[in-house]
Coordinates of C-alpha atoms in Angstrom, one line a residue:
M1384 CA 35.0 -111.5 -3.3
L1385 CA 35.1 -108.0 -1.8
A1386 CA 34.6 -104.8 -3.5
F1387 CA 35.0 -101.6 -1.2
V1388 CA 33.9 -98.0 -2.0
A1389 CA 37.3 -96.5 -1.5
E1390 CA 36.7 -93.1 -0.6
A1391 CA 33.4 -94.0 1.9
R1392 CA 35.8 -96.7 3.0
M1393 CA 32.5 -99.1 2.7
V1394 CA 31.8 -102.8 1.6
A1395 CA 29.6 -102.4 -1.6
N1396 CA 29.7 -106.5 -2.0
F1397 CA 30.8 -109.3 -0.7
W1398 CA 30.7 -113.1 -2.0
L1399 CA 32.0 -116.3 -0.2
R1400 CA 33.5 -118.7 -2.6
P1401 CA 34.7 -122.3 -2.1
G1402 CA 38.3 -122.4 -1.5
N1403 CA 38.9 -124.4 -4.9
T1404 CA 37.5 -122.0 -6.9
H1405 CA 39.5 -120.2 -9.8
S1406 CA 40.5 -116.5 -9.1
A1407 CA 38.6 -115.5 -12.3
N1408 CA 35.3 -117.5 -11.5
N1409 CA 31.7 -115.5 -11.2
V1410 CA 33.6 -112.3 -11.5
L1411 CA 31.3 -111.0 -14.3
Q1412 CA 28.3 -111.9 -12.0
F1413 CA 30.2 -110.4 -9.0
L1414 CA 30.4 -107.3 -11.2
E1415 CA 26.8 -107.0 -12.0
A1416 CA 25.7 -107.5 -8.3
T1417 CA 27.6 -104.8 -7.2
L1418 CA 26.7 -102.4 -9.8
A1419 CA 23.3 -103.5 -9.1
H1420 CA 23.8 -102.3 -5.1
L1421 CA 25.3 -98.8 -5.9
G1422 CA 21.9 -98.2 -8.1
E1423 CA 22.5 -95.0 -10.3
K1424 CA 25.9 -94.0 -8.6
K1425 CA 28.3 -93.9 -11.5
V1426 CA 31.9 -95.7 -10.7
G1427 CA 34.6 -93.2 -11.6
L1428 CA 37.5 -96.0 -11.4
L1429 CA 37.4 -99.7 -11.0
R1430 CA 40.7 -101.0 -9.3
A1431 CA 41.2 -104.7 -8.8
D1432 CA 43.8 -107.5 -8.6
S1433 CA 45.2 -110.1 -10.9
G1434 CA 42.1 -112.4 -10.1
F1435 CA 40.1 -110.0 -12.6
F1436 CA 42.7 -110.0 -15.5
D1437 CA 40.1 -111.4 -17.7
D1438 CA 39.4 -110.4 -21.3
I1439 CA 35.7 -110.9 -21.1
F1440 CA 35.6 -108.8 -17.9
L1441 CA 37.8 -106.4 -19.0
K1442 CA 35.5 -106.2 -22.6
V1443 CA 32.2 -105.7 -19.9
L1444 CA 34.4 -102.9 -18.1
E1445 CA 34.9 -101.1 -21.7
E1446 CA 31.2 -101.3 -22.9
K1447 CA 29.8 -100.2 -19.7
G1448 CA 32.3 -96.9 -19.9
I1449 CA 33.7 -98.0 -16.4
P1450 CA 37.8 -96.9 -16.6
Y1451 CA 40.0 -99.3 -14.6
I1452 CA 43.3 -100.3 -13.5
I1453 CA 43.7 -104.0 -13.0
A1454 CA 47.0 -106.0 -11.8
A1455 CA 47.9 -108.3 -14.7
R1456 CA 49.1 -112.0 -14.5
L1457 CA 52.7 -112.4 -15.5
N1458 CA 52.7 -115.4 -17.8
Q1459 CA 55.5 -116.0 -20.4
V1460 CA 54.1 -114.4 -23.0
L1461 CA 53.5 -111.2 -21.1
Q1462 CA 57.1 -111.4 -19.8
R1463 CA 58.5 -111.5 -23.5
G1464 CA 56.5 -108.1 -23.8
L1465 CA 58.0 -106.9 -20.8
Y1466 CA 61.9 -108.1 -22.3
Q1467 CA 61.4 -106.0 -25.2
A1468 CA 60.3 -102.8 -23.7
T1469 CA 61.8 -99.7 -24.1
G1470 CA 61.8 -96.3 -22.5
W1471 CA 62.4 -97.1 -18.9
W1472 CA 62.7 -94.1 -16.6
A1473 CA 63.4 -94.0 -13.2
L1474 CA 60.4 -92.3 -10.7
E1475 CA 62.4 -92.7 -7.5
P1476 CA 65.9 -94.5 -6.7
G1477 CA 65.2 -98.4 -7.1
L1478 CA 61.8 -97.7 -9.0
E1479 CA 61.4 -97.9 -12.8
L1480 CA 58.7 -97.6 -15.0
T1481 CA 57.4 -97.8 -18.6
E1482 CA 54.6 -98.9 -20.6
I1483 CA 53.9 -101.4 -23.5
S1484 CA 51.0 -102.2 -25.9
Y1485 CA 50.1 -105.7 -25.0
Q1486 CA 47.6 -107.9 -26.8
A1487 CA 46.9 -111.8 -25.5
A1488 CA 46.2 -114.4 -27.9
C1489 CA 42.5 -114.3 -26.9
W1490 CA 42.2 -110.6 -27.1
S1491 CA 40.6 -108.9 -29.9
Q1492 CA 42.6 -105.5 -29.4
P1493 CA 45.8 -104.2 -27.8
R1494 CA 45.4 -102.8 -24.3
R1495 CA 47.7 -100.4 -22.4
V1496 CA 50.1 -102.1 -20.0
I1497 CA 52.1 -100.0 -17.2
V1498 CA 55.3 -101.9 -16.0
V1499 CA 56.9 -101.3 -12.8
R1500 CA 60.2 -102.9 -11.5
Q1501 CA 61.6 -102.4 -8.3
S1502 CA 64.7 -103.2 -6.2
I1503 CA 63.8 -105.1 -3.2
R1504 CA 67.2 -104.0 -1.8
Q1505 CA 66.4 -100.5 -2.1
R1506 CA 63.1 -100.8 -1.6
K1507 CA 62.4 -103.8 0.8
N1508 CA 58.4 -104.1 0.9
A1509 CA 58.1 -103.6 -3.0
P1510 CA 54.9 -105.8 -4.2
G1511 CA 55.5 -107.7 -7.3
K1512 CA 56.8 -111.0 -8.7
L1513 CA 60.1 -112.2 -9.0
C1514 CA 60.2 -113.8 -12.5
P1515 CA 62.5 -116.7 -13.5
S1516 CA 63.5 -114.0 -16.6
S1517 CA 64.5 -111.4 -14.1
K1518 CA 67.9 -110.9 -15.1
M1519 CA 66.8 -110.4 -18.7
I1520 CA 63.8 -108.0 -18.2
L1521 CA 65.2 -106.0 -14.8
T1522 CA 68.0 -104.1 -14.5
F1523 CA 67.7 -104.8 -11.0
K1524 CA 69.4 -108.1 -9.9
D1525 CA 67.5 -108.3 -7.0
G1526 CA 64.2 -106.6 -8.6
V1527 CA 60.4 -107.4 -8.6
T1528 CA 58.1 -106.5 -11.3
G1529 CA 54.5 -105.9 -11.9
A1530 CA 52.2 -104.7 -14.6
F1531 CA 48.9 -103.2 -14.7
V1532 CA 46.4 -102.9 -17.7
T1533 CA 44.6 -99.7 -17.8
T1534 CA 42.1 -97.6 -20.1
L1535 CA 43.1 -94.4 -18.4
E1536 CA 45.3 -91.9 -20.3
L1537 CA 47.5 -90.5 -17.8
P1538 CA 51.0 -90.5 -17.4
V1539 CA 52.6 -93.8 -16.5
A1540 CA 53.5 -92.5 -13.2
E1541 CA 50.2 -91.2 -12.2
V1542 CA 48.6 -94.6 -13.1
W1543 CA 51.1 -96.4 -11.1
R1544 CA 50.1 -93.8 -7.6
T1545 CA 46.2 -94.6 -8.3
Y1546 CA 46.6 -97.9 -8.2
R1547 CA 48.6 -98.0 -5.1
G1548 CA 45.5 -96.4 -3.4
R1549 CA 44.1 -99.8 -3.7
A1550 CA 46.1 -101.4 -1.0
D1551 CA 44.0 -99.3 1.6
C1552 CA 41.6 -102.1 0.9
E1553 CA 44.0 -104.3 2.3
N1554 CA 43.8 -102.3 5.5
R1555 CA 40.3 -102.8 5.5
I1556 CA 40.4 -106.4 5.1
K1557 CA 43.2 -106.4 8.0
E1558 CA 40.3 -104.5 10.3
L1559 CA 37.4 -106.8 8.9
K1560 CA 39.5 -110.0 10.4
A1561 CA 40.8 -108.5 13.6
D1562 CA 37.8 -106.7 14.8
F1563 CA 34.8 -108.3 13.0
G1564 CA 35.8 -111.9 13.0
L1565 CA 35.8 -112.2 9.1
D1566 CA 38.5 -115.1 9.4
A1567 CA 36.5 -116.5 12.6
F1568 CA 33.6 -117.9 11.0
N1569 CA 33.5 -121.2 9.8
L1570 CA 29.9 -123.0 10.1
R1571 CA 28.8 -126.4 8.8
D1572 CA 26.9 -124.9 6.2
F1573 CA 28.3 -122.7 3.5
W1574 CA 25.3 -120.6 3.3
A1575 CA 25.2 -120.2 7.0
T1576 CA 29.1 -119.1 7.1
E1577 CA 28.2 -116.7 4.0
S1578 CA 25.1 -115.1 5.8
A1579 CA 27.2 -114.6 9.5
L1580 CA 30.0 -112.7 7.2
G1581 CA 27.3 -110.6 5.4
F1582 CA 26.3 -109.7 9.2
A1583 CA 29.8 -108.8 9.7
M1584 CA 30.0 -106.6 6.5
L1585 CA 26.8 -104.9 7.9
A1586 CA 28.4 -104.1 11.2
Y1587 CA 31.4 -103.2 9.6
N1588 CA 29.4 -100.4 7.4
L1589 CA 27.3 -99.1 10.0
M1590 CA 30.5 -98.5 12.0
S1591 CA 32.0 -96.5 9.0
L1592 CA 28.9 -94.6 8.9
F1593 CA 29.4 -93.9 12.8
R1594 CA 32.7 -92.5 12.2
Q1595 CA 31.9 -90.5 9.3
S1596 CA 28.9 -89.1 10.7
V1597 CA 29.3 -88.9 14.5
M1598 CA 33.1 -89.0 15.0
R1599 CA 34.2 -87.1 12.3
A1600 CA 37.9 -87.5 13.4
R1601 CA 40.7 -86.9 11.2
V1602 CA 41.9 -90.5 12.3
Q1603 CA 39.7 -93.3 11.4
H1604 CA 39.9 -95.2 14.5
T1605 CA 39.4 -99.2 14.6
L1606 CA 36.5 -100.9 16.1
S1607 CA 38.9 -101.9 19.2
T1608 CA 39.6 -98.1 19.6
L1609 CA 36.4 -96.9 19.4
H1610 CA 35.0 -99.7 21.8
G1611 CA 37.0 -97.7 24.6
L1612 CA 36.3 -94.4 23.3
V1613 CA 32.7 -94.7 22.8
L1614 CA 30.9 -97.8 23.2
S1615 CA 32.2 -99.2 26.5
I1616 CA 32.4 -96.5 29.2
G1617 CA 32.0 -97.2 32.7
G1618 CA 29.5 -95.0 34.5
A1619 CA 27.3 -95.2 37.7
W1620 CA 24.2 -93.1 38.8
K1621 CA 25.0 -91.0 41.6
T1622 CA 22.5 -90.1 44.4
N1623 CA 22.0 -87.8 47.4
S1624 CA 19.7 -89.1 50.1
K1625 CA 20.1 -85.9 52.1
T1626 CA 18.8 -83.5 49.2
D1627 CA 16.1 -83.9 46.8
E1628 CA 18.7 -83.2 43.9
P1629 CA 18.0 -85.7 40.6
K1630 CA 20.4 -88.4 40.0
R1631 CA 23.4 -87.7 38.2
L1632 CA 25.2 -89.9 35.7
M1633 CA 28.8 -90.1 36.3
L1634 CA 31.2 -91.4 33.3
S1635 CA 34.3 -92.5 33.3
I1636 CA 35.9 -90.2 30.8
P1637 CA 38.5 -87.4 30.7
R1638 CA 36.7 -84.0 31.4
K1639 CA 37.8 -82.6 28.1
H1640 CA 35.8 -85.3 26.3
R1641 CA 33.0 -84.9 28.3
A1642 CA 31.3 -82.2 26.5
W1643 CA 31.9 -83.7 22.9
L1644 CA 30.1 -87.2 24.4
L1645 CA 27.1 -85.5 25.9

């Protein structure tokens, strides 16, 4: 499990779990540990995937006053609710939104659910689930649907746009895998593997701080790019045996970047 601070682009918490673990296993403990890491900082919004779509987890967030948008699991009961939904309106070609009030059998109260359906013909990379009953609940014959439970009172379109920002964490995960070996550590002992991955998270956070505090570039370069720009620069000491001039460090970096580097 991974928790990111979106604005800072840093890892707030990381837990390694066995591959046969249920997606909702230990999510409450993970939440408490993450909040402990953040200290007195207030969480303005929690966005999570459907692995955190759990009544107890939602109740804890509501008790703590933490606003949330969490992807819903499209079980058969919820799909029937989508079939009965009305008030669909087109935000963009191939994209329609609505909202329903949904209460699962184990819930003590109904919650607001935002529903989005998209045409995969018109929007090829549309995320969502192709439901078995999609011909009933979708006007698009080639459509996918998704749902999000939320405590926000924003308009439907704004809730959807806000949740879409969570996709940036997928880019962070790709970077962790490509540059920090997130999927390359597989030691004999489970806890040794978690420790190694913990150091990878620490390295990622240090590089994130470096990018924000030192580089301050509009583009957030990946580690592989920073390696060539800053971390691995060829150089040589130049001396003049005929004079008493001090040694000079010659760097293999373009002249226009030298003043910034030094």
